[in-house]
mmCIF file of C-alpha atoms and ligand atoms in Angstrom:
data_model
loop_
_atom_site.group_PDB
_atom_site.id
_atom_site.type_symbol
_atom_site.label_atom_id
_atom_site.label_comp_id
_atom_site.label_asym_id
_atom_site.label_seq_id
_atom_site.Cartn_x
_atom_site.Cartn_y
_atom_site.Cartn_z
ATOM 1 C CA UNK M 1 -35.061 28.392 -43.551
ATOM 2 C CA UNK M 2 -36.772 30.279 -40.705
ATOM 3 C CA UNK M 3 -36.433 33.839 -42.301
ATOM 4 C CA UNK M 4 -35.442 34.804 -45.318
ATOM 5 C CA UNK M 5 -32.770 37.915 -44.989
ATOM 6 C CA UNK M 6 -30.733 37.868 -47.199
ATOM 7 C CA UNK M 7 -29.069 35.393 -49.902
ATOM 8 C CA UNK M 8 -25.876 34.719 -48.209
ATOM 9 C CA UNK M 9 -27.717 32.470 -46.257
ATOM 10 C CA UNK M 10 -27.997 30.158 -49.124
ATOM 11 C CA UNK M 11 -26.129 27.347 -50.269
ATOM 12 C CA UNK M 12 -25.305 27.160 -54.156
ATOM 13 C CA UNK M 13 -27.759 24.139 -53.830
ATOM 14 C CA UNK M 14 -30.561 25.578 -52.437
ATOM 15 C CA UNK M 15 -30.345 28.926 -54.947
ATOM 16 C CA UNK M 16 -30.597 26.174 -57.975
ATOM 17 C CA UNK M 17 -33.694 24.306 -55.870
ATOM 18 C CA UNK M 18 -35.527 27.694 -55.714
ATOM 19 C CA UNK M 19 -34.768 28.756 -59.182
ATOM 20 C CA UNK M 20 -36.327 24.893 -60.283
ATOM 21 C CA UNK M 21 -39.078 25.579 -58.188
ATOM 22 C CA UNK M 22 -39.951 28.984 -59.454
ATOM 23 C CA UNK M 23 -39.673 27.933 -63.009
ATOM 24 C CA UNK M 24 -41.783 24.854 -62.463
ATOM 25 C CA UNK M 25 -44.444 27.335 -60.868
ATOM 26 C CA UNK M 26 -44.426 29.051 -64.406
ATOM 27 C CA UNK M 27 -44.825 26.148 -66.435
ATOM 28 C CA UNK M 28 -47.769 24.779 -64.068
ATOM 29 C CA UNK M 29 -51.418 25.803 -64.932
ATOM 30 C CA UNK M 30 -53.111 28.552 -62.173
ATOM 31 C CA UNK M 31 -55.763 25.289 -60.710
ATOM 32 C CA UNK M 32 -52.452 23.434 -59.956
ATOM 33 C CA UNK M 33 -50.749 25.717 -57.675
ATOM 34 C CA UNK M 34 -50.246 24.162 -54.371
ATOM 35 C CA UNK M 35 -52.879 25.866 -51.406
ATOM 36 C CA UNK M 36 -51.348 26.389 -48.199
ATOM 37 C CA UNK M 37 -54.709 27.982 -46.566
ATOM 38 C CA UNK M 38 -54.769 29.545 -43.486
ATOM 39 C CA UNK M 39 -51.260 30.618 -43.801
ATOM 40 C CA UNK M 40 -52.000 34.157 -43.030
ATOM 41 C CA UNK M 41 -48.898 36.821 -44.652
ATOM 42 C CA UNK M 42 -48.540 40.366 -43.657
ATOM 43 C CA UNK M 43 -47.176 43.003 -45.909
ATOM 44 C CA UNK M 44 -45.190 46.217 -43.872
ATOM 45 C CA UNK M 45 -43.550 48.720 -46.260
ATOM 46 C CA UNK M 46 -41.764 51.328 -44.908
ATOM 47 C CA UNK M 47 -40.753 52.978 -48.637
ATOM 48 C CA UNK M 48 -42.467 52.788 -51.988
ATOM 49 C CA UNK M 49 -42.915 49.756 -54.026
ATOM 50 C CA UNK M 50 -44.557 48.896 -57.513
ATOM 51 C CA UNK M 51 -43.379 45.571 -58.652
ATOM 52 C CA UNK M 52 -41.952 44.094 -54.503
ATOM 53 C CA UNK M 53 -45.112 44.635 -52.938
ATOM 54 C CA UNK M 54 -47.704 43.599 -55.914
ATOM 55 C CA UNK M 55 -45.776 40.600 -56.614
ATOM 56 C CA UNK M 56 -45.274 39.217 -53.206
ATOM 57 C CA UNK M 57 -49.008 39.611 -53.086
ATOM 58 C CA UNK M 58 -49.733 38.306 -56.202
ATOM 59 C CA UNK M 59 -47.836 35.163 -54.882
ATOM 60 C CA UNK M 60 -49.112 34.806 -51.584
ATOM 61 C CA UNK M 61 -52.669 34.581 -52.990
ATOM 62 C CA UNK M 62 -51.335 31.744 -56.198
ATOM 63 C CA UNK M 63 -50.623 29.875 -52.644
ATOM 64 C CA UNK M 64 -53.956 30.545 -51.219
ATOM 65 C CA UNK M 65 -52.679 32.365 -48.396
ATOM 66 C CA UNK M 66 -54.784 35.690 -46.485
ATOM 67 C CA UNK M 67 -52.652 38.671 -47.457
ATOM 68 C CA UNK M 68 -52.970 41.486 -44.958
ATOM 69 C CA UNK M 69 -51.246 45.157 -45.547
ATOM 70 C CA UNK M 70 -49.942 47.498 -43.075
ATOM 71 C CA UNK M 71 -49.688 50.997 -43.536
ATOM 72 C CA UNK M 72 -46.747 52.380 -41.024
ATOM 73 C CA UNK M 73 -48.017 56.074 -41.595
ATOM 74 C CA UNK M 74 -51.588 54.387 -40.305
ATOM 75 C CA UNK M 75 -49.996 51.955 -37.407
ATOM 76 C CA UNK M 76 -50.057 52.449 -33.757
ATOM 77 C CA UNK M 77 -46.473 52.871 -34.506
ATOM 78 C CA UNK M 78 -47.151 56.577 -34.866
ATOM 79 C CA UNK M 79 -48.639 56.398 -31.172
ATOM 80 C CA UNK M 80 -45.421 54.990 -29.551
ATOM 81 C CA UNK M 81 -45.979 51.223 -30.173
ATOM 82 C CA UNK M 82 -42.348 49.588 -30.097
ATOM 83 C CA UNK M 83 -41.938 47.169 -33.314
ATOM 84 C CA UNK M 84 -41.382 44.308 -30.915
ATOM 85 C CA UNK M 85 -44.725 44.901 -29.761
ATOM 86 C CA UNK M 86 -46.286 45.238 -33.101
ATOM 87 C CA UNK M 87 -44.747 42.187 -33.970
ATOM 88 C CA UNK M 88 -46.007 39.961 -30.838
ATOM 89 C CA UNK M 89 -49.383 41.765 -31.871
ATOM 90 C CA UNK M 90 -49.449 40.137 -35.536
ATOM 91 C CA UNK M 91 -47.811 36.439 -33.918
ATOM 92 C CA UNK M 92 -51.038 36.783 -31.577
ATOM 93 C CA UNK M 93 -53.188 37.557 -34.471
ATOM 94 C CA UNK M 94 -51.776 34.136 -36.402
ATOM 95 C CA UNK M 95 -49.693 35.990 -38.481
ATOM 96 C CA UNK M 96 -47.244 33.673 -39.655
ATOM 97 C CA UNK M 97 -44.873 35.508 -42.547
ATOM 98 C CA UNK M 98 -44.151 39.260 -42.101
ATOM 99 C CA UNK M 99 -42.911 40.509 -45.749
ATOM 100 C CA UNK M 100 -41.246 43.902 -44.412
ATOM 101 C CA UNK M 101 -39.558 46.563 -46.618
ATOM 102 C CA UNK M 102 -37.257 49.092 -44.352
ATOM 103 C CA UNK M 103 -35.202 52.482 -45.122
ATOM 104 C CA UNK M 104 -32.759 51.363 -42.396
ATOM 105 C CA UNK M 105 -29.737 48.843 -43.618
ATOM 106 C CA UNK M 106 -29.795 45.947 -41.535
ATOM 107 C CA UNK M 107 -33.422 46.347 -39.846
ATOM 108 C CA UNK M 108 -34.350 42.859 -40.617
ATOM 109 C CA UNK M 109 -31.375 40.976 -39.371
ATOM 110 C CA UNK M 110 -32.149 43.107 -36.056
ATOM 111 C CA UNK M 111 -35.857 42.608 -35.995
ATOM 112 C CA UNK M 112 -35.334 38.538 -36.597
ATOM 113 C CA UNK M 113 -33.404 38.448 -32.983
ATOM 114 C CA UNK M 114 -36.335 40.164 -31.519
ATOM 115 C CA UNK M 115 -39.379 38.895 -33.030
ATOM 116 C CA UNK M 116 -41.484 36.327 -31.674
ATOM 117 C CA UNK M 117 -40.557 32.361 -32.579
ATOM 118 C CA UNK M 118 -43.765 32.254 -34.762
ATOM 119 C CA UNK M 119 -43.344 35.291 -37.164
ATOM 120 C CA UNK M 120 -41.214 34.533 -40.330
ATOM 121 C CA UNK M 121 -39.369 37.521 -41.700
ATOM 122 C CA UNK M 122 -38.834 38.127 -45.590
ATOM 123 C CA UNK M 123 -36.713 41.121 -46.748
ATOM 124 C CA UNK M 124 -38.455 43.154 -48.974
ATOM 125 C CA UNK M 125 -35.168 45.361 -49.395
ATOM 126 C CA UNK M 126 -33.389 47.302 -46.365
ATOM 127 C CA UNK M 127 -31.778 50.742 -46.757
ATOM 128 C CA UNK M 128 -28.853 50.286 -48.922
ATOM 129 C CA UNK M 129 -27.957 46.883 -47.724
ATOM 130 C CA UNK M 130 -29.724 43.560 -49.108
ATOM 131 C CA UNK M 131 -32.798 43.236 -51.678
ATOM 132 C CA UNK M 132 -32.615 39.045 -51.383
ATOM 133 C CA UNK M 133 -35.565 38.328 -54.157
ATOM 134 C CA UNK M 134 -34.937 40.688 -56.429
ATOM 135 C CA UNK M 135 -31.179 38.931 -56.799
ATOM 136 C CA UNK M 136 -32.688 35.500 -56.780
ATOM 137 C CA UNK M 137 -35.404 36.319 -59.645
ATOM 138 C CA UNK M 138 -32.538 37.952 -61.531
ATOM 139 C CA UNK M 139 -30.428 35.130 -61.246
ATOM 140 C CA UNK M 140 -33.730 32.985 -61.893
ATOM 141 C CA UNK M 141 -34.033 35.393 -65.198
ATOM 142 C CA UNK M 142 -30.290 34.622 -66.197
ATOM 143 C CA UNK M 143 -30.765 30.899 -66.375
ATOM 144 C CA UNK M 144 -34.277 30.712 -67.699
ATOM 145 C CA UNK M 145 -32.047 32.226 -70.614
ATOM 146 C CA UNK M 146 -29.565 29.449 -70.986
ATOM 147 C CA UNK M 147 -27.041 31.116 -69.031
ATOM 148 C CA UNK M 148 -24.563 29.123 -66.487
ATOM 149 C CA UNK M 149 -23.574 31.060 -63.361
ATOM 150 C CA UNK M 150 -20.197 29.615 -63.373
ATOM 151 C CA UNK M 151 -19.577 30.442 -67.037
ATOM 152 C CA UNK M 152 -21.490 33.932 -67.463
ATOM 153 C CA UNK M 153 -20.140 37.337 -67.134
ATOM 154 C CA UNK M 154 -22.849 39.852 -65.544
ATOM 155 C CA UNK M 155 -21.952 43.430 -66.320
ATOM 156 C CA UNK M 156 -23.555 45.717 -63.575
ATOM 157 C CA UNK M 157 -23.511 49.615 -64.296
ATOM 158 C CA UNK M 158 -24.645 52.671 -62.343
ATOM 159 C CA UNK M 159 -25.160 53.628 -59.047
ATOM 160 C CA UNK M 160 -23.649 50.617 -57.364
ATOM 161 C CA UNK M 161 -22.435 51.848 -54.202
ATOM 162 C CA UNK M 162 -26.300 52.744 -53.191
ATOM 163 C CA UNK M 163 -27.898 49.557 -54.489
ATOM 164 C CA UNK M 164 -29.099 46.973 -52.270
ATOM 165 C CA UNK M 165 -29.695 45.268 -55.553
ATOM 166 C CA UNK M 166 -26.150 45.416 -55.770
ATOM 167 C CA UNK M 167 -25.095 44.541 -52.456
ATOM 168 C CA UNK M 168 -27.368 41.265 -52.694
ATOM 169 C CA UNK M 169 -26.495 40.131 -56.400
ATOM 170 C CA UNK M 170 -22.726 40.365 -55.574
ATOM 171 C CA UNK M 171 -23.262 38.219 -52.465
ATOM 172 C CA UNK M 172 -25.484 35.554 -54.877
ATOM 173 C CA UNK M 173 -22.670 36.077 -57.309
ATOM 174 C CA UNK M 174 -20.261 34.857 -54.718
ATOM 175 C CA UNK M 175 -22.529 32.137 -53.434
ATOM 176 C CA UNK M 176 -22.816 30.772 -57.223
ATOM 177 C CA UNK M 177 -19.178 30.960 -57.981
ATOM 178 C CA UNK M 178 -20.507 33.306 -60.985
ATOM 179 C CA UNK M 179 -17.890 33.647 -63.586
ATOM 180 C CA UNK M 180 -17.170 37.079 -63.662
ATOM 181 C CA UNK M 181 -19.158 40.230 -62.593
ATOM 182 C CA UNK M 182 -17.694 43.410 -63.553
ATOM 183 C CA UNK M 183 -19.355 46.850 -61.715
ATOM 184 C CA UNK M 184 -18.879 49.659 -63.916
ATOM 185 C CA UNK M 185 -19.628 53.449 -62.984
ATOM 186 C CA UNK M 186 -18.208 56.659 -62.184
ATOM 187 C CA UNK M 187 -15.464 56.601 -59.162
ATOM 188 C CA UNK M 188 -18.521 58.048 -56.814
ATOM 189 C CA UNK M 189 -20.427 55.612 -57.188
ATOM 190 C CA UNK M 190 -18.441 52.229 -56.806
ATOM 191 C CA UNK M 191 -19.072 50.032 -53.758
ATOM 192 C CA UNK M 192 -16.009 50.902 -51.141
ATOM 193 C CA UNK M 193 -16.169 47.224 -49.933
ATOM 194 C CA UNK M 194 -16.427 44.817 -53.043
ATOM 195 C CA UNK M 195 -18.397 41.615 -51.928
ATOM 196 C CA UNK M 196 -17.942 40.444 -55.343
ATOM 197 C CA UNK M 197 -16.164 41.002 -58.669
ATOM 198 C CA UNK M 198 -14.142 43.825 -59.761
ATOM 199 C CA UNK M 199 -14.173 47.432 -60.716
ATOM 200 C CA UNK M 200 -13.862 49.330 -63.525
ATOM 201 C CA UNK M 201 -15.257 53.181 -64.448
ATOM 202 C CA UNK M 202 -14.910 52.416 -68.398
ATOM 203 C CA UNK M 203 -18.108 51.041 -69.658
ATOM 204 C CA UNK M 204 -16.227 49.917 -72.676
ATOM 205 C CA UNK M 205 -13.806 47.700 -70.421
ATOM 206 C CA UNK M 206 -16.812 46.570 -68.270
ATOM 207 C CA UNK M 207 -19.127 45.306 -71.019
ATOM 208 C CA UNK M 208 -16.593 43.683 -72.916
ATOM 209 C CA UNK M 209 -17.892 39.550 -73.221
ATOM 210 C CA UNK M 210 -20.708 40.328 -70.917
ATOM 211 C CA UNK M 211 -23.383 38.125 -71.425
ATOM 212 C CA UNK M 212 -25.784 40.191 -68.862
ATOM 213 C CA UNK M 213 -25.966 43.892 -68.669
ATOM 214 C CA UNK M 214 -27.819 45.372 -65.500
ATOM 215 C CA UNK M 215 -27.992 49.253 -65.451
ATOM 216 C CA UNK M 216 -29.546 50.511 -62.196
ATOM 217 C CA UNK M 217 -31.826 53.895 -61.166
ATOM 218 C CA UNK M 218 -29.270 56.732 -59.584
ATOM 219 C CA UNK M 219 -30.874 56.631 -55.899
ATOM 220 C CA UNK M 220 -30.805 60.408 -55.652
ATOM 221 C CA UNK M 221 -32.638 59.507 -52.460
ATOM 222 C CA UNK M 222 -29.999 57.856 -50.742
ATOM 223 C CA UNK M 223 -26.832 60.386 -51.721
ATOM 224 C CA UNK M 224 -25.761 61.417 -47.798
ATOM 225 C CA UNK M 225 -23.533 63.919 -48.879
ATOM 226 C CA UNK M 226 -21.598 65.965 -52.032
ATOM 227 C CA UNK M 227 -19.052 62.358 -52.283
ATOM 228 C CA UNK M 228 -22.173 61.340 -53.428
ATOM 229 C CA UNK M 229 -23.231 63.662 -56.083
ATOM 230 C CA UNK M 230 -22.103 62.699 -59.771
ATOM 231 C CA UNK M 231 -22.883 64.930 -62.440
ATOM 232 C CA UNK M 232 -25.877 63.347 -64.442
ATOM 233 C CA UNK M 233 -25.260 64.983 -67.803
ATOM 234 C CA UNK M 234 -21.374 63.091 -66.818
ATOM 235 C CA UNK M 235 -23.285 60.168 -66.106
ATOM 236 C CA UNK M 236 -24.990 59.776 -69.180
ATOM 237 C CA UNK M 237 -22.379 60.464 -71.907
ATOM 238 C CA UNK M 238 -19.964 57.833 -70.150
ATOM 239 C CA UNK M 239 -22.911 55.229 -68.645
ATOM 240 C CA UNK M 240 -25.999 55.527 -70.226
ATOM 241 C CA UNK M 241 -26.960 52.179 -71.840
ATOM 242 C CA UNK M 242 -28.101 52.917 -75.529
ATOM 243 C CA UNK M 243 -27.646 51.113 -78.762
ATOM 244 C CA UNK M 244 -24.294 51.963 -79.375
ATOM 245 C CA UNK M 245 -22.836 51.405 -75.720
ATOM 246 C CA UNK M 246 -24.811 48.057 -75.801
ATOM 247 C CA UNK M 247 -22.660 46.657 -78.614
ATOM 248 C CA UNK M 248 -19.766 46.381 -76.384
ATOM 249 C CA UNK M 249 -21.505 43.482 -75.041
ATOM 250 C CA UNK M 250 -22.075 40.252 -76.835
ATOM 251 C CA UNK M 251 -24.455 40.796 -80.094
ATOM 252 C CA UNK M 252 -27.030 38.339 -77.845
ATOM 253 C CA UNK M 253 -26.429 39.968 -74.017
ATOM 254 C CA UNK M 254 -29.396 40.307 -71.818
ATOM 255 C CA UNK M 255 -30.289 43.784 -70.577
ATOM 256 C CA UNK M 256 -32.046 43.444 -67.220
ATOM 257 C CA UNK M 257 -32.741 46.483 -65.175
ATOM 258 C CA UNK M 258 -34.062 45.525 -61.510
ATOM 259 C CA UNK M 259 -36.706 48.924 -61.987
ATOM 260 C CA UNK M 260 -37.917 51.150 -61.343
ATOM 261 C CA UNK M 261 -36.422 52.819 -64.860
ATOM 262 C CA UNK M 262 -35.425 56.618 -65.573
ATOM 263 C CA UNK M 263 -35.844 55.979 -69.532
ATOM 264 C CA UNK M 264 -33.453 58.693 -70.785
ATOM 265 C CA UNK M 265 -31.007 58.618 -67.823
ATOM 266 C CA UNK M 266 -29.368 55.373 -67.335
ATOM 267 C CA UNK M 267 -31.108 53.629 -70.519
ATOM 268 C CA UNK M 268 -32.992 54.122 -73.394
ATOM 269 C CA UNK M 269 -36.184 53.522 -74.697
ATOM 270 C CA UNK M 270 -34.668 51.809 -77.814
ATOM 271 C CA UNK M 271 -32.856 49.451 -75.245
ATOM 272 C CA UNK M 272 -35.511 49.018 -72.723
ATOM 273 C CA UNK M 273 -38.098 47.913 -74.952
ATOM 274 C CA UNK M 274 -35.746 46.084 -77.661
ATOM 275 C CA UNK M 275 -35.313 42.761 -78.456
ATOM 276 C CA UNK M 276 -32.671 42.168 -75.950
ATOM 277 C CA UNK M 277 -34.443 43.582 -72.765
ATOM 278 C CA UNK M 278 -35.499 41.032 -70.116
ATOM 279 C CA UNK M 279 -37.167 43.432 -68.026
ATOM 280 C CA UNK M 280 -40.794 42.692 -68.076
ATOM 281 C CA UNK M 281 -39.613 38.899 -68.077
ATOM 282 C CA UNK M 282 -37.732 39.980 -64.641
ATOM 283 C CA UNK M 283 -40.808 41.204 -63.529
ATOM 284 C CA UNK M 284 -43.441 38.163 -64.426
ATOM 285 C CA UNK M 285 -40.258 35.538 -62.852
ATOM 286 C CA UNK M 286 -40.693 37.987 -59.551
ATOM 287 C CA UNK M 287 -44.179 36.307 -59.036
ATOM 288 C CA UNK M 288 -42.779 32.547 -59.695
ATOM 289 C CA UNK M 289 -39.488 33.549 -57.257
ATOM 290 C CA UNK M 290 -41.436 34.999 -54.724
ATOM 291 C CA UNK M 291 -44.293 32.203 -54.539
ATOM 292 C CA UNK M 292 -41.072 29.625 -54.450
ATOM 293 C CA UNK M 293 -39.421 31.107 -51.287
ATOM 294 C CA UNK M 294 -42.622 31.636 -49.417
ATOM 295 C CA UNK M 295 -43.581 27.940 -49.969
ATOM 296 C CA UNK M 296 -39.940 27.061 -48.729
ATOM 297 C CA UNK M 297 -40.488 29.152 -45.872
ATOM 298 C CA UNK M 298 -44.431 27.683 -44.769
ATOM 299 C CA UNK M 299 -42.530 24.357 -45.119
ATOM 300 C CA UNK M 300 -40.161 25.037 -42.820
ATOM 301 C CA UNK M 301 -42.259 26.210 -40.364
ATOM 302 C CA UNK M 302 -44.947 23.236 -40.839
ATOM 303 C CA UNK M 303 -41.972 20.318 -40.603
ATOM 304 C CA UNK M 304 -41.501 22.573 -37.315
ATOM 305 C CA UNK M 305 -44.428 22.096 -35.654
ATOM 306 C CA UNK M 306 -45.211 18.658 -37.037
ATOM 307 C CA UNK M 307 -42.079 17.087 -36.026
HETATM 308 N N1 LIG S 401 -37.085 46.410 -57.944
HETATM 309 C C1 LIG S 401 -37.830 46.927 -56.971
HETATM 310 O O1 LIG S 401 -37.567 46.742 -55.782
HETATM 311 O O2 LIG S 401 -38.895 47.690 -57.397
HETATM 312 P P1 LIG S 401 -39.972 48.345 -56.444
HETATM 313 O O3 LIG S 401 -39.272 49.407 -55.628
HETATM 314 O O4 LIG S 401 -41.010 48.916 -57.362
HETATM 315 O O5 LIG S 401 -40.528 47.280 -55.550
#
C-alpha cells in the first residue's frame, strides 16, 4: 500500500496480516526490532493529540527511522505556502512518510492526489471522517483477547455521529464481516448514513450479548449546530457506562474507550480502571499497530524502487 487512508482499503487478509504483525512486534525483545534507517517520517498535526502523535513516534523510532515534527501554527503555511508546496518541500528534503492529522474530513484522500510520488501519507484522523489506526489497534485489542470478528458483537455507545473512530471501525467492521455491531446513543447523535451495523437509542437493547463495549468522548468541538446539542445530564442517566449499565453486557465484555476519557461523563472511574477495561492495553497495542503499518508501508515503497 502506497498510503495509508483509511481501512476500507484493506482486504480482510491484509487486516489479519497487520494484526499478526503487530502482535509479533509485542512479543519480540526491543534489540530485535527490524531497522529501516534512513527512512526519514514527518509528523503534521493540525489538532491535538496525546496517545496518535506519541505513539506513531514511539514507533517510528522502534524502526530506527528520523522522526521530524511540524508545527502548522510555526510553518510557512502561515506565510501563504500552498500544502502542495510544503509537501514537494519535505519529498525534496527525503521525506519519505508524512503522518498528518487534519480538522477537515477527507483532507488526506485530497492531499494523496496532489502530493508528490515519493511522500507516503498516513491518516492520523481527519475531521469527522476516518481515524484508520485507531480502528485497526482496536480490532488488534479485540483479538489479542480471544475474540473472532466474525463471531463477536461490538457494542459502540456515545457520540457516534461525530466519531471518526466510528466512521473507521464500522468500515473495518464491514471489511471483517464482524458479527454484529450495535451503535447505541441518543437520536442526535446516531450516524445518518450507517456504514455498518444497526441502531438502537436503548443501551439496554444495545449491550445485550456484547462481547466489546466502546463508549466514546461527546466531541463538543465538532457539534455544527443545536441538532447537535444533547443534553449531558440526559446523556448520562441513559448512556453513561457504570457498573450497573455494564452488566447488560456479558459478565466477561471488554470495555475499550478509543480516549481521550471524560471520567464521570460517558464512563466511570470504577469502569475505566476495573478489571474489564482494555484501555491502557489499547494504548500500549497503538505502538505495535502503528510500527506494523509503517513497516508495510517502507516495504512498499522499497519493492518500488528496487524492482
Ligand atoms: N484516540 C486518539 O486519537 O487520541 P488522541 O487524540 O490523544 O491522539
Amino acid at each position: 500500500m502506497k498510503h495509508f487512508l483509511d481501512v476500507d482499503q484493506l482486504s480482510s487478509a491484509n487486516v489479519l496480516a497487520l494484526v499478526e504483525r503487530a502482535l509479533g512486534f509485542k512479543n519480540l525483545p526491543h534489540h530485535d526490532y527490524p531497522k529501516y534507517s534512513g527512512v526519514v517520517l514527518l509528523q503534521v498535526f493540525y489538532e491535538n493529540s496525546t496517545r496518535t502523535q506519541l505513539s506513531f513516534e514511539l514507533a517510528a523510532k522502534n524502526l530506527g527511522l528520523t522522526v521530524l515534527s511540524l508545527d502548522p501554527k510555526r510553518s510557512s503555511e502561515s506565510k501563504g505556502e500552498a500544502m502542495q508546496d510544503m509537501c514537494q518541500t519535505f519529498a525534496a528534503m527525503g521525506v519519505q512518510l508524512m503522518v498528518m492529522r487534519h480538522p477537515e474530513d477527507g483532507a488526506l484522500q485530497a492531499l494523496s492526489q496532489a502530493a508528490p510520488d515519493a511522500l507516503q501519507l498516513v491518516n492520523a484522523g481527519d475531521g469527522m471522517y476516518a481515524h484508520p489506526t485507531q480502528a485497526m489497534l482496536d480490532i488488534m485489542t479485540m483479538i489479542e483477547n480471544k475474540l473472532v470478528p466474525r463471531d463477536m458483537k461490538i457494542a459502540l455507545v456515545g457520540n457516534i455521529r461525530h466519531s471518526r473512530v466510528a466512521q473507521s471501525l464500522q468500515r473495518l467492521c464491514r471489511v471483517l464481516d464482524v458479527g454484529e455491531l450495535a451503535l447505541i446513543g441518543p437520536e442526535a447523535w446516531l450516524p445518518k448514513n450507517i456504514i455498518y451495523g444497526h441502531t438502537t437509542s436503548s443501551l439496554q437493547d444495545g449491550l445485550k450479548n456484547a462481547d466489546v463495549v466502546m463508549t466514546l468522548r461527546v466531541q463538543h468541538e465538532r457539534f455544527s449546530k443545536d441538532d447537535d446539542v444533547c443534553d449531558l445530564a440526559m446523556y448520562r442517566e441513559n448512556y453513561a457506562i457504570t457498573s450497573n449499565t455494564l452488566a447488560y453486557a456479558k459478565p466477561d465484555a471488554l470495555v475499550m474507550h478509543p480516549g481521550p476519557m471524560n471520567r464521570g461523563v460517558e464512563i466511570d472511574s470504577e469502569v475505566a480502571d476495573g478489571p474489564q477495561s482494555r484501555i491502557l492495553k489499547q494504548v500500549q497495542n497503538g505502538v505495535f499497530m502503528r510500527m506494523a503499518i509503517l513497516e508495510r508501508l517502507i516495504q512498499y515503497q522499497n519493492l518500488r524502487y528496487d524492482g
